[in-house]
Short mmCIF file of C-alpha atoms in Angstrom, two decimals:
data_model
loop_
_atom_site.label_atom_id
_atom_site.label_comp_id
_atom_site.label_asym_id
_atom_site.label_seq_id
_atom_site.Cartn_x
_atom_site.Cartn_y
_atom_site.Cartn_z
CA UNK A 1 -21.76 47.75 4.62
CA UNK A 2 -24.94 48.75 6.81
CA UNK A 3 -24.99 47.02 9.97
CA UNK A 4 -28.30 45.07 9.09
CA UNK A 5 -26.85 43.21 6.24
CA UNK A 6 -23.73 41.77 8.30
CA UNK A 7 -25.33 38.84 10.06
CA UNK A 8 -27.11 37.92 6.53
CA UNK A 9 -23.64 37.90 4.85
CA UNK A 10 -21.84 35.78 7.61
CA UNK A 11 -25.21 33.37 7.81
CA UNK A 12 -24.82 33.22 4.05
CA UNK A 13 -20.68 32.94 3.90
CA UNK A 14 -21.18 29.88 7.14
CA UNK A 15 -24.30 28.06 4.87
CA UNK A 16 -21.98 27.95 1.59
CA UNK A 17 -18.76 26.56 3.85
CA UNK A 18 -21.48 24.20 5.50
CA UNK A 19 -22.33 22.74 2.18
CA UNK A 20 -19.14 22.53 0.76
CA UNK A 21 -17.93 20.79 3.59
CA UNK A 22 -20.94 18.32 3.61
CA UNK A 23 -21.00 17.89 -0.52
CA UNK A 24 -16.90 16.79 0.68
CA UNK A 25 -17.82 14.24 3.35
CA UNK A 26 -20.56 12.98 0.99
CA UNK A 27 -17.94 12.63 -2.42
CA UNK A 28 -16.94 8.81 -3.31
CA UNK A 29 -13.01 8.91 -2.15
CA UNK A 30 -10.93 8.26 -5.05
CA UNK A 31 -7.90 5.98 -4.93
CA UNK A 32 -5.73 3.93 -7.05
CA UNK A 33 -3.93 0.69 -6.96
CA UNK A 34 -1.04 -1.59 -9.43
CA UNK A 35 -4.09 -3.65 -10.62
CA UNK A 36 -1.52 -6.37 -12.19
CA UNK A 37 0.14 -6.79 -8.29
CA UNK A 38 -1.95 -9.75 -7.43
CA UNK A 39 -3.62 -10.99 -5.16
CA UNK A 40 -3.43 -7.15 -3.34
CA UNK A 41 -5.00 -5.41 -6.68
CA UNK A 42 -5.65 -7.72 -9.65
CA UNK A 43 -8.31 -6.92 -12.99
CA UNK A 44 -11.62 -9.79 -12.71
CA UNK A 45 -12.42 -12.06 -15.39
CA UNK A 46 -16.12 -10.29 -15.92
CA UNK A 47 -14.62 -6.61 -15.50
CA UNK A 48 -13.72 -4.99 -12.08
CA UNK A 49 -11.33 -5.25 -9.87
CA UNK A 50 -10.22 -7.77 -6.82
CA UNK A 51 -7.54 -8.76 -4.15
CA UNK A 52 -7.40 -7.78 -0.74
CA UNK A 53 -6.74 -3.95 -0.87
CA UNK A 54 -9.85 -3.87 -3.06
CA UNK A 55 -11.42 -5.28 -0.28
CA UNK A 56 -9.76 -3.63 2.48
CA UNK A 57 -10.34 -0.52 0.42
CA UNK A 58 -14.46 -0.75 0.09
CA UNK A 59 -14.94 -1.88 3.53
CA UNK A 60 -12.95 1.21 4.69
CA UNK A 61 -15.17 2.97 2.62
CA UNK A 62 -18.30 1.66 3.72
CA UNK A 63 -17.11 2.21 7.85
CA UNK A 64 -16.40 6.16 6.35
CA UNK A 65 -20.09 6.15 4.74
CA UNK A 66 -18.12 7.08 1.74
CA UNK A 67 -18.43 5.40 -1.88
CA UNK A 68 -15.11 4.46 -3.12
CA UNK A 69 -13.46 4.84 -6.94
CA UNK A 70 -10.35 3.00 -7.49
CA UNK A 71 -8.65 3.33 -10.62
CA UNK A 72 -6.10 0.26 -11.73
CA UNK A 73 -3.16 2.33 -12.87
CA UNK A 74 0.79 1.56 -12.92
CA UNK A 75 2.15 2.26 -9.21
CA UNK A 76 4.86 4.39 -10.71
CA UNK A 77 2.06 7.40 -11.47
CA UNK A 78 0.10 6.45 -7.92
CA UNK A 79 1.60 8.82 -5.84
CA UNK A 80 2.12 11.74 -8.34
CA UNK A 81 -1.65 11.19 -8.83
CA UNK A 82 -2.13 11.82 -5.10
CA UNK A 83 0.02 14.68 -5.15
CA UNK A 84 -2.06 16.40 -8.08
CA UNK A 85 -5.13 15.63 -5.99
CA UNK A 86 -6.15 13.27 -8.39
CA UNK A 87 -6.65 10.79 -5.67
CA UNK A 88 -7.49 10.96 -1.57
CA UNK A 89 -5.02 8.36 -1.17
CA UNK A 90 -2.85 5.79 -1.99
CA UNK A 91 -4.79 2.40 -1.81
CA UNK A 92 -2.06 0.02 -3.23
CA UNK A 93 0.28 -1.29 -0.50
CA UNK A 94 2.86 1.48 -0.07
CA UNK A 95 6.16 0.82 2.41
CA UNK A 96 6.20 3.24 5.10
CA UNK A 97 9.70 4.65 5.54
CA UNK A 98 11.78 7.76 6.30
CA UNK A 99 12.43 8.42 3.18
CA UNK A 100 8.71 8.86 1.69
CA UNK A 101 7.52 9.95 5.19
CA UNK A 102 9.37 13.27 4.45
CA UNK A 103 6.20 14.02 1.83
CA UNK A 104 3.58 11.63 3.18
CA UNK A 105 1.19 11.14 5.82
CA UNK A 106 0.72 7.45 6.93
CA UNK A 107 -2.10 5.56 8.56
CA UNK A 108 -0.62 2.56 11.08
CA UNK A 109 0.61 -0.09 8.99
CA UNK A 110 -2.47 -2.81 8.05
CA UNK A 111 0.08 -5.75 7.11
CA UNK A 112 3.65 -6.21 7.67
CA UNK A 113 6.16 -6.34 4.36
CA UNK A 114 9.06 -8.36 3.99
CA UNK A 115 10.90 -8.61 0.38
CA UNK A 116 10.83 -12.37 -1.41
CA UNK A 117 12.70 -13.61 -4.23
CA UNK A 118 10.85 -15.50 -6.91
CA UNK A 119 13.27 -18.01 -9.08
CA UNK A 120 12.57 -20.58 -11.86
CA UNK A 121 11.22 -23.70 -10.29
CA UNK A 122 14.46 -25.64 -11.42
CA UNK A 123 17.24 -23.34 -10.32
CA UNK A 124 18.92 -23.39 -7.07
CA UNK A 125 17.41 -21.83 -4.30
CA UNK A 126 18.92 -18.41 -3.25
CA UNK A 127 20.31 -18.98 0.17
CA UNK A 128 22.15 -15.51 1.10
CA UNK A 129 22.31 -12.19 -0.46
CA UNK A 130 25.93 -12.72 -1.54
CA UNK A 131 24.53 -15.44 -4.19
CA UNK A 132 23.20 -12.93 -6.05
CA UNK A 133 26.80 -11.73 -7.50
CA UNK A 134 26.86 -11.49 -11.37
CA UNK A 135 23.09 -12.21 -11.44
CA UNK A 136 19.86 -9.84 -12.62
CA UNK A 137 17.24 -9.17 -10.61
CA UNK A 138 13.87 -7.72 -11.83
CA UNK A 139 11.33 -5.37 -10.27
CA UNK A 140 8.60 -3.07 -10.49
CA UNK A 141 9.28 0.47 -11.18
CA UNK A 142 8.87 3.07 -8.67
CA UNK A 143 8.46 0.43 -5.46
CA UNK A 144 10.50 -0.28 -2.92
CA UNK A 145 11.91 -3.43 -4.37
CA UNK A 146 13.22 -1.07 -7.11
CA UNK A 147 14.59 1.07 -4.00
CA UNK A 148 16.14 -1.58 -2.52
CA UNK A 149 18.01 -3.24 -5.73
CA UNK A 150 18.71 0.36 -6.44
CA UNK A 151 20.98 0.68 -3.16
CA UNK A 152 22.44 -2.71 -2.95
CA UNK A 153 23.35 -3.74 -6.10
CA UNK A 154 26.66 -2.01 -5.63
CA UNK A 155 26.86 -4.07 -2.35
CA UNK A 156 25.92 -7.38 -3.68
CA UNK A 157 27.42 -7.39 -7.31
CA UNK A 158 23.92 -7.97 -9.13
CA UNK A 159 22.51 -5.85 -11.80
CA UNK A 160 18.83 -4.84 -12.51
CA UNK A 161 16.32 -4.18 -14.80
CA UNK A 162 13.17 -2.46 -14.29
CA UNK A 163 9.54 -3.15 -15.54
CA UNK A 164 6.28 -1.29 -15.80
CA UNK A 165 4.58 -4.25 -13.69
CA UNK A 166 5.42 -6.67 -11.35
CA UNK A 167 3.57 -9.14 -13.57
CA UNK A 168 6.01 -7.98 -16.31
CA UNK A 169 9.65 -8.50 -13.56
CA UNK A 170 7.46 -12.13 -13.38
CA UNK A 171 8.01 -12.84 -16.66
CA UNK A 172 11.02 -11.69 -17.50
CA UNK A 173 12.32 -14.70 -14.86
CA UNK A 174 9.96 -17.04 -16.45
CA UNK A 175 11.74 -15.87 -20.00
CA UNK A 176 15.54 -16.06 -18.58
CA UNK A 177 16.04 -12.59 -19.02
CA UNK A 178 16.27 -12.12 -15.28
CA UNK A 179 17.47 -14.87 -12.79
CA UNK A 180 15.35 -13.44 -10.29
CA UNK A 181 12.13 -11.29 -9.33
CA UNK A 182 12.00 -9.33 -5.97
CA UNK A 183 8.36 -8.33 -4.47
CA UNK A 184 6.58 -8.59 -1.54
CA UNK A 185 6.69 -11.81 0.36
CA UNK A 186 2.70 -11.83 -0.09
CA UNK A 187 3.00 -11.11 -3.94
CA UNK A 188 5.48 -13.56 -4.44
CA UNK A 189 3.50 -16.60 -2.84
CA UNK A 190 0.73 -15.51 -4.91
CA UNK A 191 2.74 -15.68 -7.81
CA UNK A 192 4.52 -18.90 -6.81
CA UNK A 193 0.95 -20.39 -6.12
CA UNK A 194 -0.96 -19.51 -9.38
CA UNK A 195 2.64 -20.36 -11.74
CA UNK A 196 4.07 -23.82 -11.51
CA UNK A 197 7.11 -22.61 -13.47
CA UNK A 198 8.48 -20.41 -10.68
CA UNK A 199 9.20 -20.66 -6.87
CA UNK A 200 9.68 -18.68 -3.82
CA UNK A 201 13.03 -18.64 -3.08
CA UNK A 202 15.09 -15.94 -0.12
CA UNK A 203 13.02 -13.92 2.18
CA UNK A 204 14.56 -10.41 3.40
CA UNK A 205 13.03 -9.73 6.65
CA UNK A 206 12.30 -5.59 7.11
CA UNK A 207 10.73 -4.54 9.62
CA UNK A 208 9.13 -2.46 7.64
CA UNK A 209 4.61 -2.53 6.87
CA UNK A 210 2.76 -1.51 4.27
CA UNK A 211 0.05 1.58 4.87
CA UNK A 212 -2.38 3.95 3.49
CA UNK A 213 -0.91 7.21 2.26
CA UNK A 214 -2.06 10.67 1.97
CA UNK A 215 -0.89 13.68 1.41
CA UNK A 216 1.04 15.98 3.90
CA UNK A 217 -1.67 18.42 3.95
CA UNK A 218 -3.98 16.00 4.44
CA UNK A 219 -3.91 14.98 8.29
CA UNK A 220 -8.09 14.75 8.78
CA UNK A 221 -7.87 12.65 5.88
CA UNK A 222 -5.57 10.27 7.29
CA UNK A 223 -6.64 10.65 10.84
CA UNK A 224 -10.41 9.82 9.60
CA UNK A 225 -9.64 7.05 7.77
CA UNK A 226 -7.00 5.55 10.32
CA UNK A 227 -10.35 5.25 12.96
CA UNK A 228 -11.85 3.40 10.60
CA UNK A 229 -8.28 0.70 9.83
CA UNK A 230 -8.29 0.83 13.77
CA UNK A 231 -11.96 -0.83 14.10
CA UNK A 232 -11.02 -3.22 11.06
CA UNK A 233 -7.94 -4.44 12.75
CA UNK A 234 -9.90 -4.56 16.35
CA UNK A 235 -12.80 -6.61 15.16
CA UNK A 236 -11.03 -9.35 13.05
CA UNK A 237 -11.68 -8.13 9.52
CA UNK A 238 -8.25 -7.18 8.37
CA UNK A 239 -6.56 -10.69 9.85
CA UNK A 240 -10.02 -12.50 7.66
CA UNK A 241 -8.92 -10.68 4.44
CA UNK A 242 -5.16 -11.81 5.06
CA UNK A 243 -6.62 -15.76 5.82
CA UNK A 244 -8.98 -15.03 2.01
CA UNK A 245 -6.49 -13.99 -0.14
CA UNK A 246 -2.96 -15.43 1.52
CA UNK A 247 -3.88 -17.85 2.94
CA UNK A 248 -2.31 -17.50 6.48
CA UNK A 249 -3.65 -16.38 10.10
CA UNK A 250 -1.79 -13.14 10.89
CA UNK A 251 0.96 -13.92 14.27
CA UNK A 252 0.01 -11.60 17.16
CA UNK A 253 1.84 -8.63 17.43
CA UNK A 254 1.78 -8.61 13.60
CA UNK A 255 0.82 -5.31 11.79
CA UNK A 256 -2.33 -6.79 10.53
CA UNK A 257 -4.32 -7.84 13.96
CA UNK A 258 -2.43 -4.91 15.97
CA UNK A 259 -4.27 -1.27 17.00
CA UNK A 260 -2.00 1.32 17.59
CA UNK A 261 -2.42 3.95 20.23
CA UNK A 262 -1.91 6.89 17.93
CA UNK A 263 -2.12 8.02 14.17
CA UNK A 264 0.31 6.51 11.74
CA UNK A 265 3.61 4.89 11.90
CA UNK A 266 5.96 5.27 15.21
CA UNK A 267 9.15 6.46 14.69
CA UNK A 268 8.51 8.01 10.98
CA UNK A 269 7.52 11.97 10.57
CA UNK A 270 4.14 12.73 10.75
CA UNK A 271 2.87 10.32 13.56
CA UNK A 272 0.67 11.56 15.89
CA UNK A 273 1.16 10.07 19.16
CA UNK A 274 -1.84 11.29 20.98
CA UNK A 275 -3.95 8.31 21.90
CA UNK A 276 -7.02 7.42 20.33
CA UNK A 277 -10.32 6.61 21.89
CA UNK A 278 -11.81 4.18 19.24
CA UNK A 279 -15.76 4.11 19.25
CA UNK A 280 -16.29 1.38 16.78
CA UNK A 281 -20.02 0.55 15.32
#
């Protein structure tokens, strides 16, 4: 190649990688969410979606000066959708733990999760985990309530059966084909709330939180959009969305009202403990 033409070619190789990278930052991020696990994802009367990860979701959005697309799919084909690039990320409340920290990157958790048992409104309350010998528990496939029954049913003598939708574990109570449905303690006040035929009953405390996930490969991703949780959680928005759609004032020190000093979840692979300098609008 003559000498002349090499600073044309590199000017012309940096101007394409410029403006792919821009027509990138510009693209609406695409995400997905259970749209039948109210009130986090749930399918509107007049068309759309609503809850509070919708929410949480566009206002993330907006802070990235991104449009958002979220697709209302079944949470079992979520994360194989992020993993085909499908999506950016995972927008429906996924449990950060070891096990799914070994192929995903986490932001910092935005609420904390513990598990709740929903019951018929007439039958006794559950009031240990041994009272759940000889009984049948429903949950949603591919969560971490299916996880869960999956490991201590042995333990605890119960059996379980597994639906396409938590709506669908829901009804299988209401029908007697299960004794009892296990979700998120949010989901299952929800639930409880909106159907006079079932109740909250036991509450499994984790320790555990809910977060945004992204692929391994993936860390500006996460990192950019973790900034942007950060401010939420700083200014007051996140704890508002919790008071809108369940109803209760996140406790300090709670997952939802807390900024953590570096990116994602301590203690699980793929934090980043470098601390961040947040320079919120």
């Amino acid at each position: 190649m003559p000498p002349a033409l090499r600073p044309i070619l590199l000017a012309s190789v940096f101007a394409v990688s410029w403006l792919a990278a821009a027509a990138q930052a510009s693209a609406p991020l695409r995400t997905g969410v259970d749209a039948t696990f109210a009130p986090h994802a749930m399918v509107k009367l007049g068309g759309g979606l609503q809850g509070f990860n919708i929410d949480l979701g566009q206002e993330l959005a907006r802070r990235m000066g991104r449009a958002i697309e979220i697709d209302g799919t079944e949470f079992s084909g979520l994360i194989p959708g992020l993993n085909a690039k499908k999506y950016d990320f995972v927008l429906a409340p996924v449990t950060a733990n070891a096990e799914r920290a070994k192929t995903l990157l986490f932001t910092e958790g935005y609420l904390n999760t513990d598990f709740a048992f929903v019951v018929k409104k007439g039958a006794p309350d559950i009031q240990s985990l041994e009272a759940l010998q000889g009984k049948t528990v429903a949950v949603n496939k591919g969560s971490a309530y299916e996880q869960w029954a999956r490991e201590n049913a042995p333990r605890y003598g119960f059996k379980f059966d597994v639906y396409g939708s938590n709506a669908d574990a829901v009804q299988a109570v209401q029908s007697g084909r299960a004794d009892a449905n296990l979700a998120g303690n949010t989901v299952s006040a929800w639930a409880a709330k909106q159907n006079p035929a079932i109740k909250t009953s036991y509450t499994i405390k984790t320790g555990l939180v809910w977060a945004l996930a992204f692929r391994q490969d993936d860390k500006a991703g996460r990192d950019a959009a973790g900034l942007a949780l950060k401010c939420m959680k700083q200014d007051g928005t996140v704890g508002r969305l919790a008071q809108k759609w369940f109803g209760f004032t996140p406790e300090a020190g709670s997952a939802a009202v807390t900024v953590g000093t570096g990116q994602g979840v301590p203690g699980l692979e793929g934090y980043d403990p470098t601390p961040v300098v947040l320079n919120c609008p």
